[in-house]
Coordinates of C-alpha atoms and ligand atoms in Angstrom, one line a residue:
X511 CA 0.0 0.0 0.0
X512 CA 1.3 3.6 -0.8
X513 CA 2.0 5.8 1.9
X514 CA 0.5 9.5 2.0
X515 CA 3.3 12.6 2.6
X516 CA 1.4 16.1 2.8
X517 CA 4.0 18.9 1.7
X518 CA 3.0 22.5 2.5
X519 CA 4.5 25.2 1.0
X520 CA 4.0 23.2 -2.5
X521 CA 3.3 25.7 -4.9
X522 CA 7.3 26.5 -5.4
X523 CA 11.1 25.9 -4.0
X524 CA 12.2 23.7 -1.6
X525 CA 8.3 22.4 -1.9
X526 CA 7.5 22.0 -5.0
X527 CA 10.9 19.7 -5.1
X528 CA 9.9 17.6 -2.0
X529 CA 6.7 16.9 -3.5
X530 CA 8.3 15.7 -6.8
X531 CA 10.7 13.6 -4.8
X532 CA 8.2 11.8 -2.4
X533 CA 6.6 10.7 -5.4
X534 CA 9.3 9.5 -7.0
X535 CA 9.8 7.5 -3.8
X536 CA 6.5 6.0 -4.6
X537 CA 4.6 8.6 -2.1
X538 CA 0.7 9.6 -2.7
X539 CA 1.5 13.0 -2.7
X540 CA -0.9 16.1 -1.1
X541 CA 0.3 19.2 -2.7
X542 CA -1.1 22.3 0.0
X543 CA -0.3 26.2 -0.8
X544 CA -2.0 29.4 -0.9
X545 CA -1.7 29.4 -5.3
X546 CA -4.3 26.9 -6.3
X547 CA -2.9 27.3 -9.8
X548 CA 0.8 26.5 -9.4
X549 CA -0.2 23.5 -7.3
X550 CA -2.5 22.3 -10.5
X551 CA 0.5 22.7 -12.7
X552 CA 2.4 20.7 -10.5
X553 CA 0.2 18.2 -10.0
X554 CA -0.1 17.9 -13.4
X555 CA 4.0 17.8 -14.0
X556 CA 4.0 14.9 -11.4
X557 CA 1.2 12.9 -12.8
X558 CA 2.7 13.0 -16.0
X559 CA 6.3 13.3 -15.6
X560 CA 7.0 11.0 -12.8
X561 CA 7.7 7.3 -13.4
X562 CA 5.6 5.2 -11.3
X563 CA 3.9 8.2 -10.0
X564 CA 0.9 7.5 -7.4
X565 CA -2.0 9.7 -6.2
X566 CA -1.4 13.4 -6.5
X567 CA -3.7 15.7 -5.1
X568 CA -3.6 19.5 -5.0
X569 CA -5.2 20.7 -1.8
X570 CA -5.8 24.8 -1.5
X571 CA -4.1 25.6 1.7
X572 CA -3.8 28.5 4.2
X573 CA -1.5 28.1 7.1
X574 CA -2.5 30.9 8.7
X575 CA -6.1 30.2 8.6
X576 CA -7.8 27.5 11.2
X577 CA -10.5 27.4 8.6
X578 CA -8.3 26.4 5.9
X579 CA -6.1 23.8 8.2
X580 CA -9.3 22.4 9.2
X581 CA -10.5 21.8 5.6
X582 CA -7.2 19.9 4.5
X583 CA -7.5 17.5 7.0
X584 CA -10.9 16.8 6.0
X585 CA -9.7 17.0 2.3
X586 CA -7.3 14.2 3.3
X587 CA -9.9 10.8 2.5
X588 CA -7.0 8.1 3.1
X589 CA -4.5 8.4 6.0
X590 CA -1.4 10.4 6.6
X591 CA 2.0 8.9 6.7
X592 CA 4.4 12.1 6.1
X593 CA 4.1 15.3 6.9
X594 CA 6.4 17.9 5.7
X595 CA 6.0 22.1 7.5
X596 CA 7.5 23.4 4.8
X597 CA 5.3 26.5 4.2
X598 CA 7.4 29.7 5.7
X599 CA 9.9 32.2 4.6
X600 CA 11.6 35.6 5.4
X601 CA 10.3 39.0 5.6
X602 CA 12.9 42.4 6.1
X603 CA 16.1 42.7 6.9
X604 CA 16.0 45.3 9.4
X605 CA 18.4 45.1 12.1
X606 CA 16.1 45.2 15.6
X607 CA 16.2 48.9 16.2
X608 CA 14.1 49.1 12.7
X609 CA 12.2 45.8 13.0
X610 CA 9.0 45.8 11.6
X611 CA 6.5 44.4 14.0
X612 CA 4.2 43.5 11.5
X613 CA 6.6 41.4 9.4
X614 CA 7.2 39.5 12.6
X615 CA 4.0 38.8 13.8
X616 CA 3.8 37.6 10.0
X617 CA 6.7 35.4 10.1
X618 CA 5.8 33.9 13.8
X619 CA 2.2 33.2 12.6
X620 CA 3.1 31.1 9.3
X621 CA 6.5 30.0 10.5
X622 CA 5.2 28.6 13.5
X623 CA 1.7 29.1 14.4
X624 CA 1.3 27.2 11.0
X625 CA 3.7 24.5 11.9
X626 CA 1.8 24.1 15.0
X627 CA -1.9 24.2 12.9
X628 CA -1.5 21.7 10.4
X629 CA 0.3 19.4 13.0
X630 CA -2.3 19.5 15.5
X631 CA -4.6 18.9 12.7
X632 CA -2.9 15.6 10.9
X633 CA -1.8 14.2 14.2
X634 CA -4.2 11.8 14.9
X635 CA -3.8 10.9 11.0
X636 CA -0.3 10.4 12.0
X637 CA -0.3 8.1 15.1
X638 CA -2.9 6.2 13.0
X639 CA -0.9 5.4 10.2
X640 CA 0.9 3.4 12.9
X641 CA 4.4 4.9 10.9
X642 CA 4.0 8.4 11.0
X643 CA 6.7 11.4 10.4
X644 CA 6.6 15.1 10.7
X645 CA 9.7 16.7 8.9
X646 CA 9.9 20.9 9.7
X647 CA 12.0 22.4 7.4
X648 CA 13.7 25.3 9.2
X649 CA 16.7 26.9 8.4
X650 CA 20.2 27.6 9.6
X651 CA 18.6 30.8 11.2
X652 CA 17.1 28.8 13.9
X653 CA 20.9 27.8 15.2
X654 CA 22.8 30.6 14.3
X655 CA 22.1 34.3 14.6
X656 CA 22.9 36.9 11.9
X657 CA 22.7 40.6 11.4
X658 CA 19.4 41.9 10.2
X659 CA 17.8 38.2 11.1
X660 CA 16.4 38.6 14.6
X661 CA 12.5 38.1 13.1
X662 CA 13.4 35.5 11.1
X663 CA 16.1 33.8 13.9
X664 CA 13.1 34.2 16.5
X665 CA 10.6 32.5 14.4
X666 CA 12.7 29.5 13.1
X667 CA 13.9 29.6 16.9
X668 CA 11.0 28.8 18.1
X669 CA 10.0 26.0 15.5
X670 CA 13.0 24.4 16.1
X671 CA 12.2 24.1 19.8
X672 CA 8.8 23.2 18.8
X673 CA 10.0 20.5 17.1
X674 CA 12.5 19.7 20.3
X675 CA 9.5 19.3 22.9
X676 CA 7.0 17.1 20.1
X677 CA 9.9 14.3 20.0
X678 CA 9.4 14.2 24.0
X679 CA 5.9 14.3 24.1
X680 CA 5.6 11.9 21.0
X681 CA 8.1 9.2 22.2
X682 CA 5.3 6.5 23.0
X683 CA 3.6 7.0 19.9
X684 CA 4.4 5.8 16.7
X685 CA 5.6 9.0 14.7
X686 CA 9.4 10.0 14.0
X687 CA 10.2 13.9 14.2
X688 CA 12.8 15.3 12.1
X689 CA 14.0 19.0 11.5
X690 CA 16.0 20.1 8.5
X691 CA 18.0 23.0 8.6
X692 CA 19.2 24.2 4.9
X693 CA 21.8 27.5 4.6
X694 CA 22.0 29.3 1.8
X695 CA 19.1 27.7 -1.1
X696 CA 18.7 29.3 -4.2
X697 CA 14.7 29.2 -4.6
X698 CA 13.1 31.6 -6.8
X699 CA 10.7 33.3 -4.4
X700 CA 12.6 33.3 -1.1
X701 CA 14.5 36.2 -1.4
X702 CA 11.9 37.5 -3.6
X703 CA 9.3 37.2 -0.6
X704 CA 11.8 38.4 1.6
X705 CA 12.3 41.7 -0.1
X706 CA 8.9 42.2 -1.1
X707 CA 9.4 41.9 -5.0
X708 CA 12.6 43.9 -5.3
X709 CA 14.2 41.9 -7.4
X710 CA 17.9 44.0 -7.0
X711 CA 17.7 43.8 -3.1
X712 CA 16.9 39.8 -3.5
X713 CA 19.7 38.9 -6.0
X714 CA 22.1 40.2 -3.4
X715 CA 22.5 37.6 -0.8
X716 CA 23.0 35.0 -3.7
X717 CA 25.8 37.5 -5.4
X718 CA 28.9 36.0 -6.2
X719 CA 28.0 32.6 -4.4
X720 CA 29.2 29.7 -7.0
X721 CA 27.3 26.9 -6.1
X722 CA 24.0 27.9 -3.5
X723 CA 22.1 24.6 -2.3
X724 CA 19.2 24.4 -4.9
X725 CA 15.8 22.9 -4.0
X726 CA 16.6 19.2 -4.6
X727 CA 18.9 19.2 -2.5
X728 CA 17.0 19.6 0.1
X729 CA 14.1 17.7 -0.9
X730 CA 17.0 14.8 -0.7
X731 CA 17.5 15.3 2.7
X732 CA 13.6 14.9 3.1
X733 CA 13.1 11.6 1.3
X734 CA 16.3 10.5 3.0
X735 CA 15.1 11.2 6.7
X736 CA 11.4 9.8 5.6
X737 CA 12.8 6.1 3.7
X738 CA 15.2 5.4 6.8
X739 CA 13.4 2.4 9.2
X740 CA 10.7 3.2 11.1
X741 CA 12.7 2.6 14.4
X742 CA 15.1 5.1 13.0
X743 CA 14.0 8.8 14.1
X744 CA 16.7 11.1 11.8
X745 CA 16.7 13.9 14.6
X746 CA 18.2 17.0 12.5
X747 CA 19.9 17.2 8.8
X748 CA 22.0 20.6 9.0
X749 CA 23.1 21.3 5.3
X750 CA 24.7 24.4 3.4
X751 CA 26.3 24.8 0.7
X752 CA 30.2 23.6 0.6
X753 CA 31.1 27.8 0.4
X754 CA 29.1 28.3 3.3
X755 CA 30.6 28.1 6.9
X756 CA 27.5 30.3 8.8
X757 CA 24.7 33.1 7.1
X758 CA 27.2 35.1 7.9
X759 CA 30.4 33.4 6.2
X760 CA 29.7 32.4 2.8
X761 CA 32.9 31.9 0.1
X762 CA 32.1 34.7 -3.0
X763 CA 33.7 34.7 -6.0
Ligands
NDP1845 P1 9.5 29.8 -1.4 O1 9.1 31.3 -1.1 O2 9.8 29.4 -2.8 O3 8.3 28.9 -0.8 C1 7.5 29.2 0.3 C2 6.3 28.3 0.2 O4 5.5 28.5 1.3 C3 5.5 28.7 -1.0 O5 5.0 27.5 -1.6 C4 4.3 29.4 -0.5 O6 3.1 29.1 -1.2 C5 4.2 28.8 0.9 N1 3.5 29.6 1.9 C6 3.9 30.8 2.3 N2 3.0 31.3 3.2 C7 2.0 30.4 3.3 C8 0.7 30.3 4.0 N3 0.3 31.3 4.7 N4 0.0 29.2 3.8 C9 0.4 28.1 3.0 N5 1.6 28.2 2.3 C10 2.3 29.3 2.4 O7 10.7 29.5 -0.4 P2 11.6 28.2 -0.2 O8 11.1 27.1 -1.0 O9 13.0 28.7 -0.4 O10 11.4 28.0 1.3 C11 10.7 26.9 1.8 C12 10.9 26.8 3.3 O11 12.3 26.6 3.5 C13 10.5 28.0 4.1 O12 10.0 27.6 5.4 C14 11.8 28.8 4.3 O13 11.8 29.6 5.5 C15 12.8 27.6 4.4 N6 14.2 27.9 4.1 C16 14.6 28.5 2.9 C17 15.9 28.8 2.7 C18 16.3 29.5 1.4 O14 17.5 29.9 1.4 N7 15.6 29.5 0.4 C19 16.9 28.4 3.7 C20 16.4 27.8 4.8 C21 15.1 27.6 5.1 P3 1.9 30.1 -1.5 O15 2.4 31.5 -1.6 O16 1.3 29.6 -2.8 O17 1.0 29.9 -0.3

């Protein structure tokens, strides 16, 4: 029987590649994002693109919104082996004494609120699939402070203990918890997102860098921590790029 790995955040990045790469590993595949469209283009990439490809199913997804966390679990007919808190991002640059509040309340509320939503939500799915696995994608941000990154430290901070306290309160139940924390990724809307659709200020931290992590990469390190045994909880991937040593140290050409 097929397993079933939700992947929020779908509709582009380190997403979008997850979702391609659970299916490859022979995943059902729920596809959840704001962008109904991209996820229907995806879906149909996967379906048709995808050797061996199973179920694909694009659900329209809000992780900000009980109302719309609610709905994908209902959405979800079969059970829930995987699921991957992917959906997140950046927003300023502002060093503290400019911090937007705003941007940070945004950032806590989809970084972690959202984490917290669509976990409580597929939970039960998970324990009941008897093999279940939450993966958080987080970042190097949650380990390692930079300048400018306070809201963005706090709120991948705080998912990363998240994450911390659900392995001890999960260890009698059948569901692994994994966190992966990628460095520098070259995504297409990250930076973008981050900068609010300046597209100068968002080439910038990629300037000069040879070789960024891309996408797959990190989808790797998903399907990696999710096809280990089922005894075998994978507690946290750390990955950058070979030219980076912290945010703060990266090798430019
Ligand atoms: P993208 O901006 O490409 O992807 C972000 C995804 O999150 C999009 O699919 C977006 O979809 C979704 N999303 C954002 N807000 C919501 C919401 N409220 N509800 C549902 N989905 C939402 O960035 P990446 O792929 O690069 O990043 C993916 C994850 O990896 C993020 O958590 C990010 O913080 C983390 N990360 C990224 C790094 C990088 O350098 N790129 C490094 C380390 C971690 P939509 O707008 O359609 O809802």
């Amino acid at each position: 029987m097929r397993k079933t790995a939700v992947v929020t955040g779908a509709s582009s990045g380190i997403g979008a590649a997850t979702a391609r790469r659970l299916a490859a590993e022979g995943f059902n595949v729920v596809l959840a994002a704001r962008r109904r469209d991209r996820l229907d283009a995806l879906a149909k990439e996967i379906s048709e693109d995808v050797p061996g490809a199973g179920k694909v199913v694009p659900v329209t997804l809000d992780v900000t919104s009980q109302e719309s966390v609610d709905a994908l679990a209902e959405a979800l007919s079969g059970g829930c082996h995987v699921l991957v808190n992917n959906a997140g991002g950046a927003l300023g640059l502002e060093p503290v004494a400019k911090a937007d509040p705003a941007e940070w309340q945004a950032m806590y509320d989809t970084n972690v609120l959202g984490l917290l939503r669509v976990t409580k939500a597929l939970l039960p799915r998970l324990i009941e699939s008897g093999a279940g696995h939450v993966v958080n994608i987080t970042s190097l941000a949650a380990h390692v402070a930079y300048e400018g990154g306070a809201g963005y430290n706090a709120a991948k901070g705080a998912a990363y203990m998240v994450n911390e306290v659900m392995r001890l309160e999960l260890v009698a139940e059948p569901v692994r918890i994994t966190e992966v924390a990628p460095g520098l990724v070259y995504t297409e809307e990250f930076s973008l997102v981050r900068f609010h659709g300046d597209a100068e200020k968002a080439a910038k931290p990629y300037e000069g860098v040879p070789e960024p992590l891309v996408a797959d990469d990190v989808a790797d390190c998903v399907a990696w921590a999710v096809t280990r045994p089922a005894h075998v909880n994978i507690d946290r991937i750390d990955v950058q790029p070979r030219v980076q040593a912290a945010p703060h140290k990266l090798h430019r050409l």
